[in-house]
Short mmCIF file of C-alpha atoms in Angstrom, two decimals:
data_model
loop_
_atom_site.label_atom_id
_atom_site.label_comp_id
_atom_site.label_asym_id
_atom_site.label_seq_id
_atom_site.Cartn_x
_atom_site.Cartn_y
_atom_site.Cartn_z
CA UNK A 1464 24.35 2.49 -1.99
CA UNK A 1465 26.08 2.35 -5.19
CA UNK A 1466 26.57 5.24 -7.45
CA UNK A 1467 27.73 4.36 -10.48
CA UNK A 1468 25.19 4.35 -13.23
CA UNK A 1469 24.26 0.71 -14.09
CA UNK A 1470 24.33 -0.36 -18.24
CA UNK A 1471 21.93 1.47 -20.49
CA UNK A 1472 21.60 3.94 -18.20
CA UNK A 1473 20.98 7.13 -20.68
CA UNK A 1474 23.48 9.83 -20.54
CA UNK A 1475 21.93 13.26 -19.95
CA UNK A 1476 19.16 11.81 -17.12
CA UNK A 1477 21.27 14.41 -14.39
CA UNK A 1478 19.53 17.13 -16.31
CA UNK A 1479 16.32 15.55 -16.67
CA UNK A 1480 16.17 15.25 -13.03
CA UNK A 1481 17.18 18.98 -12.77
CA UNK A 1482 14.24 20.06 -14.87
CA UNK A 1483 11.87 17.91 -13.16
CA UNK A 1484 12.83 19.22 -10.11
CA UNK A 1485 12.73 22.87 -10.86
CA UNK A 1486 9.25 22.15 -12.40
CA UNK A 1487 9.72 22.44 -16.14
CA UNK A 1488 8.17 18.97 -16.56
CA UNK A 1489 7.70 19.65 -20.30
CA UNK A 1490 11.08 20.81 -21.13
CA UNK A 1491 12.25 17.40 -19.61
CA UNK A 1492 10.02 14.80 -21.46
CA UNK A 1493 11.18 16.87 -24.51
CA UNK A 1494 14.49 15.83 -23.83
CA UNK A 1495 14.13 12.36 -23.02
CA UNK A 1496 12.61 12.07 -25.93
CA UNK A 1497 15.56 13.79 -27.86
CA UNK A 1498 18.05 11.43 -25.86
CA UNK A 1499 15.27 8.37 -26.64
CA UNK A 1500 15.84 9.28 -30.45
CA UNK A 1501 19.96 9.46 -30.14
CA UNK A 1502 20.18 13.35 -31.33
CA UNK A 1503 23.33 13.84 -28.63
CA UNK A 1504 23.48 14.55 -24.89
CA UNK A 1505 22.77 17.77 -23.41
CA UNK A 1506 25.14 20.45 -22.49
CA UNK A 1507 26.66 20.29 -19.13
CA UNK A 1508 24.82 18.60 -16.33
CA UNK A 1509 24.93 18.83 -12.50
CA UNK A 1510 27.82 16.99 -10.36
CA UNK A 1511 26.24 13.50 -9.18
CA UNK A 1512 24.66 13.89 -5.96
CA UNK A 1513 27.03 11.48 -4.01
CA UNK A 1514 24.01 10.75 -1.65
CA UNK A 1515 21.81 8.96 -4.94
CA UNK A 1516 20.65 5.72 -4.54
CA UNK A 1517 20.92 2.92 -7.14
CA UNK A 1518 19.12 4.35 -10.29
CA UNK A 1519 17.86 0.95 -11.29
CA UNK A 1520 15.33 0.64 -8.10
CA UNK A 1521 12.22 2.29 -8.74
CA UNK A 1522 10.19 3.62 -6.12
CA UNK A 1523 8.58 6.85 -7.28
CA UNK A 1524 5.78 5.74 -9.96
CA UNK A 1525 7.49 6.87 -12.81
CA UNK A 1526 6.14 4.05 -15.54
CA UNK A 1527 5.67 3.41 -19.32
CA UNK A 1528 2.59 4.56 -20.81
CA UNK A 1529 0.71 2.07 -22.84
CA UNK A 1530 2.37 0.78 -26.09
CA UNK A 1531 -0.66 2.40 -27.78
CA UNK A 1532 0.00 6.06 -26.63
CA UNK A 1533 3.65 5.93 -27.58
CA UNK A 1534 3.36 9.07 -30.45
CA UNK A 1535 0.58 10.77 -28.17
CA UNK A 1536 2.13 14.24 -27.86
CA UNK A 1537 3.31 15.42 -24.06
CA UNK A 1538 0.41 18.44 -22.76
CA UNK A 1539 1.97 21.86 -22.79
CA UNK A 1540 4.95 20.83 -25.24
CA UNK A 1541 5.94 23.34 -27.13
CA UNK A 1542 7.20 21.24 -30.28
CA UNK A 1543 5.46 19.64 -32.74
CA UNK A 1544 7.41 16.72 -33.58
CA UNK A 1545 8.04 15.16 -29.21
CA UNK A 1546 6.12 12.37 -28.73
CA UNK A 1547 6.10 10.38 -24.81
CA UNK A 1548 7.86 7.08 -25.87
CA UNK A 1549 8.29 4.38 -22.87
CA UNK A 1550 9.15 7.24 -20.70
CA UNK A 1551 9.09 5.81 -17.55
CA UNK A 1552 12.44 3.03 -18.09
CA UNK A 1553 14.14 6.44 -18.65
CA UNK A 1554 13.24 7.90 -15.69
CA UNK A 1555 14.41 5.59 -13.13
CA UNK A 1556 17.42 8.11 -12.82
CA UNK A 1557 14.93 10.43 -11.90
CA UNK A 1558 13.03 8.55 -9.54
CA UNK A 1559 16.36 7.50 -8.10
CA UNK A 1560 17.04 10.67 -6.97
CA UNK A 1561 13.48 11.55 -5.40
CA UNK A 1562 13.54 8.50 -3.01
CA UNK A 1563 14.69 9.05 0.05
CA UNK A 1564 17.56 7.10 1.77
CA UNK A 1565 18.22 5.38 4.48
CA UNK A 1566 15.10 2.85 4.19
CA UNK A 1567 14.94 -0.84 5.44
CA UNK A 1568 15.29 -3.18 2.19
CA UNK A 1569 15.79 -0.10 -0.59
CA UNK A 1570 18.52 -1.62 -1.94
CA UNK A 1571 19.00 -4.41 -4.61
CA UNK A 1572 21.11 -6.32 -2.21
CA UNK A 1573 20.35 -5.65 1.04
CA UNK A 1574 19.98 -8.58 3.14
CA UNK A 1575 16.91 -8.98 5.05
CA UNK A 1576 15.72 -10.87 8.25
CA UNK A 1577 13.45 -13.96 7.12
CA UNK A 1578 9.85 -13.59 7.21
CA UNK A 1579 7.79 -14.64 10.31
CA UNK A 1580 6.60 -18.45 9.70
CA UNK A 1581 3.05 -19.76 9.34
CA UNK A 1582 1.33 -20.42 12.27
CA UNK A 1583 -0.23 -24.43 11.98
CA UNK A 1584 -3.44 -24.41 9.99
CA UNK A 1585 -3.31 -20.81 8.32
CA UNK A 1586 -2.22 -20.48 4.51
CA UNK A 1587 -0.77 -18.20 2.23
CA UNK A 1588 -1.45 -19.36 -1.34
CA UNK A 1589 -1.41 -17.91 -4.63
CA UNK A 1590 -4.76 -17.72 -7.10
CA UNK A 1591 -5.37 -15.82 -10.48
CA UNK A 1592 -8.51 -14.13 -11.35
CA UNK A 1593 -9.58 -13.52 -14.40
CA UNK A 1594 -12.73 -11.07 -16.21
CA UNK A 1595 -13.69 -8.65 -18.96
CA UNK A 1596 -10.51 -5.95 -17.43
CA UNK A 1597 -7.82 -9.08 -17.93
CA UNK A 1598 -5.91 -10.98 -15.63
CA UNK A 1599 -4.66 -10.84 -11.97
CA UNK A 1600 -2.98 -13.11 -9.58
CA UNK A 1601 -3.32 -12.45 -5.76
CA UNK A 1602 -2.23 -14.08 -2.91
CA UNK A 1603 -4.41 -15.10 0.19
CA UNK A 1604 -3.60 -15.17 3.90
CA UNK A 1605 -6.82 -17.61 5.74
CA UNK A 1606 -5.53 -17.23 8.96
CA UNK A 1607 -5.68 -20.47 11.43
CA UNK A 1608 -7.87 -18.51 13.75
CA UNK A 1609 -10.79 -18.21 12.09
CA UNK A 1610 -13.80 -17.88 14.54
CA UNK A 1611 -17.26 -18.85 14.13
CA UNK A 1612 -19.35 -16.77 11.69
CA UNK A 1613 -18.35 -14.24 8.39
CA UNK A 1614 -15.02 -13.21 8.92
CA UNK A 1615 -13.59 -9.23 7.70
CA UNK A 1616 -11.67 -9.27 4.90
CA UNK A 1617 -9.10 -6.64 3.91
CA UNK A 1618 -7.10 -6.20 0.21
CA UNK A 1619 -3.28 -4.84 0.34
CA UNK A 1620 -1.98 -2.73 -2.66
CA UNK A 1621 1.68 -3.01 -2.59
CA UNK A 1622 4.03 0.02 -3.84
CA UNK A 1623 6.36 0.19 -7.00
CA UNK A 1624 9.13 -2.69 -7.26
CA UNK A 1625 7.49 -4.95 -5.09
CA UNK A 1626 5.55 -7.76 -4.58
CA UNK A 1627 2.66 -9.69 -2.21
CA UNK A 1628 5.10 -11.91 -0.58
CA UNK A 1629 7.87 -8.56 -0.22
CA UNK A 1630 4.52 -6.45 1.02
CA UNK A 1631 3.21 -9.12 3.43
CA UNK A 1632 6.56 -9.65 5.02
CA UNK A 1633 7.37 -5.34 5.13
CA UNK A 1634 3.37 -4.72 6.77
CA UNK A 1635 3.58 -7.78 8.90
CA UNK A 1636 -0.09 -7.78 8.32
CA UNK A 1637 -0.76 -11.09 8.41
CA UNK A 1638 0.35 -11.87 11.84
CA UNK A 1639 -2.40 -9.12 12.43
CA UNK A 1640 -4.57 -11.06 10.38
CA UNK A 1641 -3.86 -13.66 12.98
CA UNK A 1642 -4.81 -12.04 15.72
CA UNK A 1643 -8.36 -11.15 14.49
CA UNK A 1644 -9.23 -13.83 12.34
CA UNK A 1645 -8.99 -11.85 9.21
CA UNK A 1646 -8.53 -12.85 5.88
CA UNK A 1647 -5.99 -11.00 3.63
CA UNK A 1648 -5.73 -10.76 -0.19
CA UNK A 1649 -2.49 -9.25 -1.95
CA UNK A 1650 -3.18 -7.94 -5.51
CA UNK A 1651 0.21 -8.56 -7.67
CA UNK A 1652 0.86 -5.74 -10.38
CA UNK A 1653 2.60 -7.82 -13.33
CA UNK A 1654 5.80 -5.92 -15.35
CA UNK A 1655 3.22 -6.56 -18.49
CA UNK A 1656 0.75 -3.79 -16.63
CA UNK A 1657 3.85 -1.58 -15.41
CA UNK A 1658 7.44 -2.55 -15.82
CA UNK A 1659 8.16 -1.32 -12.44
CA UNK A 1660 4.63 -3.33 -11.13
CA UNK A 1661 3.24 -0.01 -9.90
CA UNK A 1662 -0.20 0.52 -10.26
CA UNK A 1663 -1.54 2.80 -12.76
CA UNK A 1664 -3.41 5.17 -10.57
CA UNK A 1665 -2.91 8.21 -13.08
CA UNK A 1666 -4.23 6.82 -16.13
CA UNK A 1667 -7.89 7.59 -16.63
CA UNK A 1668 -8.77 4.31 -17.74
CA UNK A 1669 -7.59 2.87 -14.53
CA UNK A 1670 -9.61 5.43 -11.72
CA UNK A 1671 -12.96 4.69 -12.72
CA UNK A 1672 -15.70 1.99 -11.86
CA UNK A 1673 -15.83 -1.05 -13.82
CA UNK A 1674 -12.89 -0.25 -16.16
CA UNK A 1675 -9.51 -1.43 -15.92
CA UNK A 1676 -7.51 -2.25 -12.72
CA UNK A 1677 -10.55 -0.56 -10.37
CA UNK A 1678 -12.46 -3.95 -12.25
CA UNK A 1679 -9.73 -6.00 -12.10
CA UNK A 1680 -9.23 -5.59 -8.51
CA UNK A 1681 -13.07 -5.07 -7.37
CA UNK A 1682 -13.35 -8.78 -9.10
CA UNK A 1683 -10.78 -10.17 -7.04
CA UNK A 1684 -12.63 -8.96 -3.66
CA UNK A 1685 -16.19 -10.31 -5.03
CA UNK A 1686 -14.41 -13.89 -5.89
CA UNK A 1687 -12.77 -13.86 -2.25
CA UNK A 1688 -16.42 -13.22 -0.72
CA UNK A 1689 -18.18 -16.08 -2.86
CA UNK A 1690 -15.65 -18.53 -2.19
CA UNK A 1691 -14.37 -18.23 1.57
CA UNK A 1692 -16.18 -17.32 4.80
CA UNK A 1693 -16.56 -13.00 3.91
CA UNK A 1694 -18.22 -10.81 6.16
CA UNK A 1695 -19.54 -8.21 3.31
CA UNK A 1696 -20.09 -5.34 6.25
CA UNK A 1697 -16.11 -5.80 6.85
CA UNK A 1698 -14.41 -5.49 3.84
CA UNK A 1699 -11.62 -3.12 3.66
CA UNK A 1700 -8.63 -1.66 1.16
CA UNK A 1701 -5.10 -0.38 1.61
CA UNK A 1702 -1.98 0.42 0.09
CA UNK A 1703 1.40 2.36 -0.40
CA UNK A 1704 2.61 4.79 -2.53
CA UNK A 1705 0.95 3.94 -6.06
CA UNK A 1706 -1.05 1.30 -4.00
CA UNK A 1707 -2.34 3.96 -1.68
CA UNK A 1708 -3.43 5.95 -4.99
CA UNK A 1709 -5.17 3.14 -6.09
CA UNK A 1710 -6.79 2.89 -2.83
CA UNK A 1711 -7.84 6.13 -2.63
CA UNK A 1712 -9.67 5.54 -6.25
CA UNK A 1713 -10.81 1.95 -5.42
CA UNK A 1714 -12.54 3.82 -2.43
CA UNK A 1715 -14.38 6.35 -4.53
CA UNK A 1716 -15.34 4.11 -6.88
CA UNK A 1717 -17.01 1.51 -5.05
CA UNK A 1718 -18.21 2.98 -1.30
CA UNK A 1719 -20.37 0.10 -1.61
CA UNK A 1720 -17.83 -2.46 -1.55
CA UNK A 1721 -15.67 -1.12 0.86
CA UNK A 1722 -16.10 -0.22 4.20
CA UNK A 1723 -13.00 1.75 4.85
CA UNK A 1724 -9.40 2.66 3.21
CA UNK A 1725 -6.08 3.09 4.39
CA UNK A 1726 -3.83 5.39 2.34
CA UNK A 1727 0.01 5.17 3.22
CA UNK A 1728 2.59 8.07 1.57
CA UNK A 1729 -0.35 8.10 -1.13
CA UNK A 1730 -2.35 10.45 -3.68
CA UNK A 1731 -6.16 11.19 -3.92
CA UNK A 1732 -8.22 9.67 -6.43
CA UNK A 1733 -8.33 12.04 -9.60
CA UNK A 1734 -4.87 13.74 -8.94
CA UNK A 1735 -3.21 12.78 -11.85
CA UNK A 1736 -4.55 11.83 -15.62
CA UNK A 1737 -1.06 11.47 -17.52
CA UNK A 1738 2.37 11.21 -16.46
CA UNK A 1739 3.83 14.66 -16.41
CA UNK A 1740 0.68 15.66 -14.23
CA UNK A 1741 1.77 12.59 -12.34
CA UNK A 1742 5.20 13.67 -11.70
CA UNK A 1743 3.41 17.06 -10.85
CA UNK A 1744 1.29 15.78 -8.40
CA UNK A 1745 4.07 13.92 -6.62
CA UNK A 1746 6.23 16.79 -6.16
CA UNK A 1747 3.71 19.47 -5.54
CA UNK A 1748 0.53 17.55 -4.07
CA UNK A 1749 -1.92 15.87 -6.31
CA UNK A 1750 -5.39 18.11 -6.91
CA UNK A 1751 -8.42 15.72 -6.72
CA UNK A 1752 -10.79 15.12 -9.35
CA UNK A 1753 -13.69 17.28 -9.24
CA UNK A 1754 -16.29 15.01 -8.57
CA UNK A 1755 -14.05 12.50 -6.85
CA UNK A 1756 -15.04 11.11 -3.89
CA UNK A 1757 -17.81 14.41 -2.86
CA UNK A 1758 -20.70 12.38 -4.10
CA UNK A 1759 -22.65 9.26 -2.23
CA UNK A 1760 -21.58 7.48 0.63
CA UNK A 1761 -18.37 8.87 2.47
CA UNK A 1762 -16.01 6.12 2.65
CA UNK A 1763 -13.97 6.33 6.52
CA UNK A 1764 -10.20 6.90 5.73
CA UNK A 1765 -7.16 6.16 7.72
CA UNK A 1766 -4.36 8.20 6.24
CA UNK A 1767 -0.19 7.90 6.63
CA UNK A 1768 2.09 10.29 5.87
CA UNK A 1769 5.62 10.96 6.87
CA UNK A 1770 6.48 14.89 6.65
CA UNK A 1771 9.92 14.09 5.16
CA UNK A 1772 8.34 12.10 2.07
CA UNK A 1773 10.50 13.59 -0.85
CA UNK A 1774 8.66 11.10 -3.57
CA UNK A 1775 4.71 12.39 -2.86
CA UNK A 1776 5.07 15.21 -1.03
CA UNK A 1777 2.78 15.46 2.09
CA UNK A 1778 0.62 17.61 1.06
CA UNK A 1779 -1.27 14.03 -1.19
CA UNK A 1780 -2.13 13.27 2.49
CA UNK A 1781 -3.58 16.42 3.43
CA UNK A 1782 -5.63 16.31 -0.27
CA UNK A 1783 -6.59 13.02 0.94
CA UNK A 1784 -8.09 14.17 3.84
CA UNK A 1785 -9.82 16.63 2.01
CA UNK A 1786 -11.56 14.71 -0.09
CA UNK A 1787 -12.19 11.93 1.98
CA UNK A 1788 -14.42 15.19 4.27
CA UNK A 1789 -15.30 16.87 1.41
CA UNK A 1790 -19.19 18.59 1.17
CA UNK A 1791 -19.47 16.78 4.85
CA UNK A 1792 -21.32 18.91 7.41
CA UNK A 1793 -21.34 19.43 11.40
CA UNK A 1794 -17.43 17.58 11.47
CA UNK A 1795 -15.60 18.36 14.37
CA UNK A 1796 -11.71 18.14 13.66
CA UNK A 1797 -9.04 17.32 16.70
CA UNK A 1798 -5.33 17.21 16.65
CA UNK A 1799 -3.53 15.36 18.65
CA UNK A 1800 0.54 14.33 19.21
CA UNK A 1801 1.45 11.02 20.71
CA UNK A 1802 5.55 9.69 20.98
CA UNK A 1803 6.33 6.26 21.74
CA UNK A 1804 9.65 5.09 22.94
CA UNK A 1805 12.34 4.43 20.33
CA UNK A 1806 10.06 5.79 17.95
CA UNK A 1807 8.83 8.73 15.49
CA UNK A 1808 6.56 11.18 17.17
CA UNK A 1809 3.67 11.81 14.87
CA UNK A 1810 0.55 14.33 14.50
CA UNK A 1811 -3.18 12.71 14.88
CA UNK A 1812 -6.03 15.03 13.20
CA UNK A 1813 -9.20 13.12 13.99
CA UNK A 1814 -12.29 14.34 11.76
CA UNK A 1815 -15.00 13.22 13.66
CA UNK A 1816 -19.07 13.77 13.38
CA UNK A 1817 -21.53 14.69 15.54
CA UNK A 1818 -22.26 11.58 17.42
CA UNK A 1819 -18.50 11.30 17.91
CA UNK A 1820 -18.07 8.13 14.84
CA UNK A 1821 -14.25 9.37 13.53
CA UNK A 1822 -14.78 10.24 9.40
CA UNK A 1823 -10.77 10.44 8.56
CA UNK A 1824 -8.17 9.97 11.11
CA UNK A 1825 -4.52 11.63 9.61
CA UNK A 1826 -1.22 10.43 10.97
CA UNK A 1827 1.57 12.87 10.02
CA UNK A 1828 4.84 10.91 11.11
CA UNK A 1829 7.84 13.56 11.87
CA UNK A 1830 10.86 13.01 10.43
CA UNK A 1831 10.09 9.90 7.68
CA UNK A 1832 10.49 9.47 4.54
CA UNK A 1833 8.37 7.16 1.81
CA UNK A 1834 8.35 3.98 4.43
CA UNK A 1835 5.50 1.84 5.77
CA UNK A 1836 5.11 2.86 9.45
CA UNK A 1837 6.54 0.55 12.08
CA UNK A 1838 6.78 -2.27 9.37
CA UNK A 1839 9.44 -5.08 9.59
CA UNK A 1840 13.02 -4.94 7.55
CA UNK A 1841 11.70 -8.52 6.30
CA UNK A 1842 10.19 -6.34 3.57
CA UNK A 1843 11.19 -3.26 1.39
CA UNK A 1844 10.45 0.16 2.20
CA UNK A 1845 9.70 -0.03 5.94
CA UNK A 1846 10.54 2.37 8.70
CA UNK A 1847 10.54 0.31 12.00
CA UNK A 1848 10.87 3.81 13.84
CA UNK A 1849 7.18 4.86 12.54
CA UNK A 1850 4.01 4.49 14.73
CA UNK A 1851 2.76 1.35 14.08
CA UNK A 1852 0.62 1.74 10.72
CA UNK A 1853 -0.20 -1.93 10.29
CA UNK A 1854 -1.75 -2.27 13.88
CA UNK A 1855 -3.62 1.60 13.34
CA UNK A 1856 -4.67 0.22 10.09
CA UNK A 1857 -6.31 -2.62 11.82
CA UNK A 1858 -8.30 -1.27 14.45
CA UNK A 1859 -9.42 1.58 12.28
CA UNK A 1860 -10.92 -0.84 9.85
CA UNK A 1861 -12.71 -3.13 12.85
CA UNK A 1862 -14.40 -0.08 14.11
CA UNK A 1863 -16.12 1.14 10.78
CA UNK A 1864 -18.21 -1.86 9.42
CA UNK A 1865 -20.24 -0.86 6.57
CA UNK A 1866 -23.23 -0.89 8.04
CA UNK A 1867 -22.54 1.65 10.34
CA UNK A 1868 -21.57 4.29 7.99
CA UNK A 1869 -24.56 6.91 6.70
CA UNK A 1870 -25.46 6.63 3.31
#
């Protein structure tokens, strides 16, 4: 991949990246702010790792906070004058150099095999949904095999930088979708939200019920179920990297709404509230909210991880885990390894309860990076070489209907 560093790209971000990775978080929003406000570059920085990728993809969650909390001062700074302004453009050095390499469709121009076609009588159309939280467009896969009767229903949460279509094509789920007679909805993160379109799974605003994107997307599954053929037992949520975190939340906000989650290179609900806790949680494993997720019905969880993930470091998986088991009695947990030809070997911890129904099941994939599991190079940030996440995903969710889960 190209290493040059593309226009506007702010001298002095090599050092920023050094701090963040050494863990003085506040010492480097203080100086992005100092480089935001043109008071000179740093003293000497570190040679240019040769390996970088392009800084101007984004793949790590580093975003800009909210226009209205541009002079809110950075927690734990020291001075009394640095303010967080639009910090997340000038971190895309930064979150450059925390993505791993070597990924199907990372790069800006890396050409990509087409998408698989439409089978005859499905569709994949775009809608826009609209209440008291704002606006969101989504797209919908009906498949052509539909069945007789309510059919399951499951939302994908697509990572930072991309898109339904770029999501749809990189899970292959619809072709799942297919197979089952499932219907599919694709949430789309605007740049207005998040220039990078990641979800804001750190802001406080946007983990709780009935507020912000939790609302936003919670409306978009009702409307789906009043207007098309929804089974509400089988109604299920996913996503990668920021979209896993806002899985994770959309789970322990409404357990009533959905029956199960599936959390791919992603962060439990509550481990962030602010961007340098953010950036903490990514490279040192998120800490849940308190009361996240340990109250009510447990929501079942399907959880991928790969144990090379240098943008949210495994441990988010293991914390997802936790929570997802948390204050949950009499479980019985089971490990198990499985290899498949031409591909990753992987760990299986299967958290399971007394009568033998499977709580969490945690796939830790050996040797990947931040990568959708077995997914296709039609899409961005796929590693073919995974287990197959997509297809896991699937029959996870088909065996945990919402009426089968305790209250």
């Amino acid at each position: 991949m190209p290493n040059s560093r593309p226009t506007g790209f702010l001298p002095g971000m090599d050092e920023v990246a050094r701090l963040t990775r050494a863990g003085q978080l506040a010492e480097a929003t203080g100086l992005v702010q100092r480089l935001l406000r043109g008071e000179g570059e740093p003293g000497p920085t570190a040679a240019p790792n040769p390996a970088a990728p392009d800084p101007t993809i984004l793949e790590g969650e580093f975003t800009r906070l909210d226009p209205a909390a541009k002079t809110e001062k950075a927690p734990g700074h020291r001075s009394g004058h640095a303010t967080r302004t639009g910090l997340g453009e000038t971190l895309r050095g930064l979150a450059a150099r925390l993505r791993p390499t070597g990924l199907h469709g990372a790069g800006t121009g890396a050409p990509r095999p087409p998408a698989d076609p439409l089978p005859d009588g499905a569709s994949f159309v775009t809608a826009s949904y609209s209440g008291t939280s704002g606006t969101r467009a989504y797209k919908l896969y009906v498949p052509a095999n539909r069945g007789d009767g309510p059919r399951p229903l499951v939302v994908m949460l697509h990572g930072c930088t991309q898109s339904p279509d770029d999501f749809a094509a990189g899970t292959r789920m619809n072709a799942f979708a297919e197979q089952h007679g499932v219907f599919i909805a694709y949430p789309e993160q605007p740049a207005s939200a998040n220039p990078q379109r990641c979800w804001n799974w750190f802001k406080p605003e946007d983990q709780r019920r009935d507020r912000g994107e939790p609302d936003l997307l919670a409306g978009i599954t009702r409307r789906i179920m009043g207007e098309h053929p929804i089974d509400p037992n089988r109604v299920y949520i996913a996503g990668l990297s920021a979209g896993g975190a806002a899985a994770a939340i959309m789970a322990a906000a409404y357990p009533d709404l959905y029956a199960a989650v599936g959390v791919h290179s992603g962060l439990p609900a509550g481990a962030a509230g602010d961007l340098p806790s953010a950036l903490a949680a990514m490279r040192q494993g998120g800490r849940a909210a308190p009361t996240a997720g340990r109250t009510g019905r447990k929501v079942p969880t399907i959880i991928f991880h790969g144990d090379r993930d240098t943008v949210v470091n495994p441990q988010n998986g293991d914390q997802v885990a936790a929570q997802a088991t948390a204050a949950v009695t009499g479980l019985r947990t089971e490990t198990q390894s499985g290899e498949a030809p031409g591909r990753r070997t992987h760990s299986r911890t299967l958290h399971t309860d007394p009568s033998g129904r499977t709580l969490c099941e945690h796939w830790t994939i050996h040797g990947a990076g931040h990568a959708w599991a077995g997914g296709s190079p039609a899409g961005s940030y796929t590693d073919p070489q995974g287990p197959d996440a997509t297809a896991e995903m699937m029959r996870f969710f088909l065996e945990h209907p919402l009426s089968a889960t305790p209250g």
